Coordinates of C-alpha atoms in Angstrom, one line a residue:
M1 CA 64.7 32.6 -48.1
T2 CA 62.1 29.9 -48.2
A3 CA 61.5 28.2 -44.7
A4 CA 62.4 24.6 -44.7
G5 CA 59.4 22.4 -45.8
T6 CA 57.3 25.4 -47.1
P7 CA 56.1 24.7 -50.7
V8 CA 57.0 27.4 -53.3
A9 CA 54.4 28.8 -55.8
V10 CA 55.4 30.9 -58.8
V11 CA 52.9 33.3 -60.0
T12 CA 53.5 35.0 -63.3
G13 CA 51.8 38.4 -64.2
A14 CA 51.4 39.0 -60.5
S15 CA 51.4 42.8 -60.6
S16 CA 47.6 43.1 -60.9
G17 CA 44.3 41.5 -61.5
I18 CA 44.1 37.8 -61.2
G19 CA 47.8 37.2 -60.7
A20 CA 47.9 39.5 -57.8
A21 CA 44.8 37.9 -56.2
T22 CA 46.1 34.5 -56.7
A23 CA 49.5 35.5 -55.1
R24 CA 47.4 36.6 -52.0
Q25 CA 45.5 33.6 -51.8
L26 CA 48.1 31.1 -52.2
A27 CA 50.2 32.9 -49.7
A28 CA 47.2 32.6 -47.3
A29 CA 47.1 28.8 -48.1
G30 CA 50.6 28.5 -46.8
F31 CA 52.8 28.8 -49.9
H32 CA 56.0 30.9 -50.3
V33 CA 54.8 32.8 -53.2
V34 CA 57.2 34.2 -55.7
L35 CA 55.5 37.0 -57.6
T36 CA 56.9 37.8 -61.1
A37 CA 55.9 40.6 -63.7
R38 CA 57.7 43.3 -65.7
R39 CA 56.5 46.0 -63.1
K40 CA 58.9 45.6 -60.4
D41 CA 57.6 48.3 -58.2
R42 CA 53.9 46.7 -57.9
I43 CA 55.2 43.2 -57.2
E44 CA 57.7 44.5 -54.6
S45 CA 54.8 46.4 -53.0
A46 CA 52.6 43.4 -53.0
A47 CA 55.2 41.1 -51.6
A48 CA 55.9 43.5 -48.9
E49 CA 52.3 43.6 -48.0
L50 CA 52.1 39.9 -47.7
T51 CA 55.2 39.6 -45.7
A52 CA 53.8 42.4 -43.2
A53 CA 50.7 40.1 -42.8
G54 CA 52.9 37.2 -41.8
H55 CA 53.1 35.3 -45.1
Q56 CA 56.1 34.3 -47.2
A57 CA 56.6 36.2 -50.3
T58 CA 59.3 37.2 -52.9
A59 CA 59.1 39.5 -55.8
I60 CA 61.3 39.0 -59.0
A61 CA 60.9 41.3 -62.0
L62 CA 60.5 39.1 -65.1
D63 CA 59.6 39.3 -68.8
V64 CA 58.1 35.9 -69.5
T65 CA 59.0 36.3 -73.2
D66 CA 62.8 36.7 -72.5
R67 CA 64.0 33.2 -72.4
P68 CA 67.5 33.9 -71.1
A69 CA 65.8 35.8 -68.1
V70 CA 63.4 33.0 -67.6
D71 CA 66.2 30.4 -67.4
A72 CA 68.2 32.6 -64.9
F73 CA 65.1 33.1 -62.8
A74 CA 64.5 29.3 -62.7
A75 CA 68.1 28.7 -61.8
S76 CA 67.9 31.1 -58.8
L77 CA 65.0 29.2 -57.2
D78 CA 65.7 26.7 -54.4
R79 CA 62.6 24.9 -55.2
A80 CA 59.3 25.0 -57.1
D81 CA 56.0 23.2 -56.3
V82 CA 53.5 25.1 -58.1
L83 CA 53.5 27.2 -61.4
V84 CA 50.6 29.5 -62.1
N85 CA 51.0 30.7 -65.8
N86 CA 49.0 33.7 -65.6
A87 CA 50.8 36.3 -67.6
G88 CA 49.1 37.1 -70.9
G89 CA 46.3 39.4 -72.1
A90 CA 44.3 40.7 -75.1
L91 CA 45.0 43.4 -77.6
G92 CA 42.4 45.0 -79.9
A93 CA 39.0 43.5 -80.9
D94 CA 39.4 43.8 -84.8
P95 CA 38.0 41.2 -87.1
V96 CA 40.5 38.7 -88.7
A97 CA 40.3 40.7 -92.1
T98 CA 41.8 43.8 -90.6
G99 CA 43.6 42.6 -87.4
D100 CA 47.1 43.8 -86.8
P101 CA 49.6 41.0 -87.2
A102 CA 52.0 42.8 -84.6
D103 CA 49.0 42.4 -82.1
W104 CA 48.4 38.8 -82.9
R105 CA 52.2 38.2 -82.5
L106 CA 52.3 39.9 -79.0
M107 CA 49.4 37.9 -77.7
Y108 CA 50.9 34.6 -79.0
E109 CA 54.2 35.5 -77.5
T110 CA 52.9 36.3 -73.9
N111 CA 50.0 33.9 -73.7
V112 CA 51.7 30.8 -75.4
I113 CA 55.5 31.2 -75.6
G114 CA 55.5 32.8 -72.0
T115 CA 53.7 29.9 -70.7
L116 CA 56.1 27.5 -72.6
N117 CA 59.1 29.3 -71.3
L118 CA 58.1 29.2 -67.7
T119 CA 56.8 25.5 -67.9
Q120 CA 60.1 24.2 -69.7
A121 CA 62.3 26.2 -67.4
L122 CA 60.6 25.0 -64.1
L123 CA 59.4 21.5 -64.9
P124 CA 62.7 19.9 -63.7
A125 CA 62.2 21.5 -60.3
L126 CA 58.4 20.7 -60.3
T127 CA 59.2 17.0 -61.0
A128 CA 61.9 17.0 -58.4
S129 CA 59.4 18.4 -55.8
G130 CA 57.6 14.9 -55.8
D131 CA 54.2 16.7 -55.9
G132 CA 54.3 19.4 -58.6
T133 CA 51.5 21.2 -60.2
V134 CA 51.4 23.4 -63.4
V135 CA 48.5 25.8 -63.8
V136 CA 47.6 27.1 -67.0
L137 CA 45.2 30.2 -67.1
S138 CA 43.4 30.0 -70.4
S139 CA 40.0 31.5 -71.1
T140 CA 36.7 30.5 -72.4
A141 CA 38.0 32.1 -75.5
A142 CA 40.2 28.9 -75.7
L143 CA 37.3 26.9 -76.2
S144 CA 34.9 29.0 -78.3
P145 CA 35.6 31.8 -80.9
Y146 CA 33.8 35.1 -80.9
E147 CA 33.7 37.9 -83.5
G148 CA 36.4 40.4 -83.0
G149 CA 38.6 37.9 -80.8
G150 CA 40.4 36.1 -83.5
G151 CA 44.0 36.8 -82.2
Y152 CA 43.0 36.4 -78.6
V153 CA 41.1 33.3 -79.4
A154 CA 44.0 31.8 -81.3
A155 CA 46.5 32.6 -78.5
K156 CA 44.5 31.1 -75.7
H157 CA 43.5 28.2 -77.7
G158 CA 47.3 27.7 -78.1
A159 CA 47.6 27.8 -74.1
H160 CA 44.7 25.2 -74.1
V161 CA 46.4 22.7 -76.3
L162 CA 49.8 23.3 -74.6
A163 CA 48.2 22.2 -71.3
E164 CA 46.4 19.3 -72.9
T165 CA 49.5 18.1 -74.6
L166 CA 51.8 18.4 -71.7
R167 CA 49.3 16.4 -69.5
L168 CA 49.7 13.5 -72.2
E169 CA 53.4 13.8 -72.2
I170 CA 54.1 13.8 -68.5
V171 CA 51.6 11.4 -67.3
G172 CA 53.1 9.0 -64.8
T173 CA 55.4 11.8 -63.3
P174 CA 54.4 13.5 -60.1
V175 CA 53.2 16.6 -61.8
R176 CA 49.6 17.7 -62.3
V177 CA 48.5 20.0 -65.2
I178 CA 45.5 22.1 -64.4
E179 CA 43.7 24.4 -66.8
I180 CA 41.4 27.2 -65.5
A181 CA 39.3 29.0 -68.3
P182 CA 37.5 32.0 -67.0
G183 CA 34.7 33.8 -68.8
M184 CA 33.8 37.5 -68.1
V185 CA 36.2 38.9 -65.4
K186 CA 36.2 42.5 -64.5
T187 CA 39.7 43.6 -63.5
E188 CA 41.2 47.0 -63.3
E189 CA 43.3 46.6 -66.5
F190 CA 42.2 43.7 -68.7
A191 CA 39.7 45.4 -71.0
T192 CA 41.5 48.9 -70.7
T193 CA 44.6 47.2 -71.9
R194 CA 42.8 45.5 -74.8
F195 CA 41.2 48.8 -76.0
R196 CA 44.5 50.6 -75.4
G197 CA 43.4 52.9 -72.7
D198 CA 40.0 53.6 -74.0
T199 CA 38.0 53.5 -70.8
D200 CA 34.7 54.1 -72.3
R201 CA 35.0 51.3 -74.6
A202 CA 36.4 49.1 -71.9
A203 CA 33.4 49.8 -69.6
K204 CA 31.0 48.8 -72.3
V205 CA 32.2 45.3 -72.0
Y206 CA 30.7 44.9 -68.6
E207 CA 27.7 47.4 -69.3
G208 CA 24.4 46.0 -67.7
V209 CA 26.1 42.9 -66.2
A210 CA 25.3 43.0 -62.4
E211 CA 28.1 40.8 -61.3
P212 CA 30.8 39.8 -63.7
L213 CA 33.5 37.5 -62.0
T214 CA 36.2 39.4 -60.0
A215 CA 40.0 38.6 -59.8
D216 CA 39.4 37.1 -56.3
D217 CA 36.7 34.7 -57.8
V218 CA 39.2 33.3 -60.3
A219 CA 42.1 33.3 -57.7
D220 CA 39.7 31.3 -55.3
T221 CA 39.1 28.8 -58.1
I222 CA 42.8 28.4 -58.8
T223 CA 43.6 28.0 -55.2
W224 CA 41.0 25.4 -54.8
A225 CA 42.3 23.3 -57.7
V226 CA 46.0 23.6 -56.5
T227 CA 45.2 22.5 -53.0
R228 CA 43.2 19.2 -53.9
P229 CA 44.8 16.1 -52.8
S230 CA 47.8 15.0 -54.9
H231 CA 46.0 12.2 -56.7
V232 CA 43.3 14.8 -57.9
N233 CA 43.8 16.6 -61.1
I234 CA 41.3 19.3 -62.2
D235 CA 42.1 18.8 -66.1
L236 CA 39.9 21.8 -67.1
L237 CA 37.6 24.1 -65.1
V238 CA 35.4 26.6 -66.8
V239 CA 34.1 29.4 -64.5
R240 CA 31.6 32.2 -65.7
P241 CA 29.4 34.6 -64.0
R242 CA 25.8 33.5 -63.7
A243 CA 24.9 36.1 -66.1
Q244 CA 27.0 34.6 -68.9
A245 CA 25.9 31.5 -70.7
S246 CA 28.5 31.8 -73.5
N247 CA 31.1 34.1 -75.0
S248 CA 28.2 35.5 -77.1
K249 CA 25.1 35.2 -74.6
V250 CA 25.3 37.5 -71.8
H251 CA 22.3 38.8 -69.7
R252 CA 22.4 42.6 -69.5
T253 CA 19.9 44.6 -67.6
P254 CA 18.9 48.1 -69.0

């Protein structure tokens, strides 16, 4: 149960990486964090750790692409003040000419439709809170294409324009729409998942880069944006490691 007056932050994709780090940092900032992901065991373990540390946390298994499950999840919440749409990811790095449509479809479903599902389902509660925030975690891929990234670029661009359009449509309501667009982030799963478990190929993404961003770096950015005064909206914040000037310009040491 949520303590009276404690704001509630829902974080999707909270079983690892940026989502898990964001849940930890928002909990430390005073939110009752609701961790959601498909991997029930991982979010339950994370919630237990947060609770043991004196924070408020609840774990609820959820597939963001399952709309009936999302609607049931939303109906189960007493309140919602913040929604962090973090669930998503990339699959493959094939050129457009040979990319697998199934990969493109799955990336669109998780990155765009998943964000749409949670946002639609929780928007009434976020509005009723009187001070709601929707966070869309996109990517620098949403803003600039790169070779071999067509499907992911298309999906993250979809998330980007979803955030932009929503902001236009709900202006005047007590809900902010924040977009965080990270560049190169080294987490335990992102590149490995993209390359279907090929750890050698995944390692080459970060090869020679002294300090790519970490999940905690991005979580810190999200938490900072969410905790600005209510009248301050961070429309779009691009965050990259110093070594990365663009998606295709990265300083690497031998």
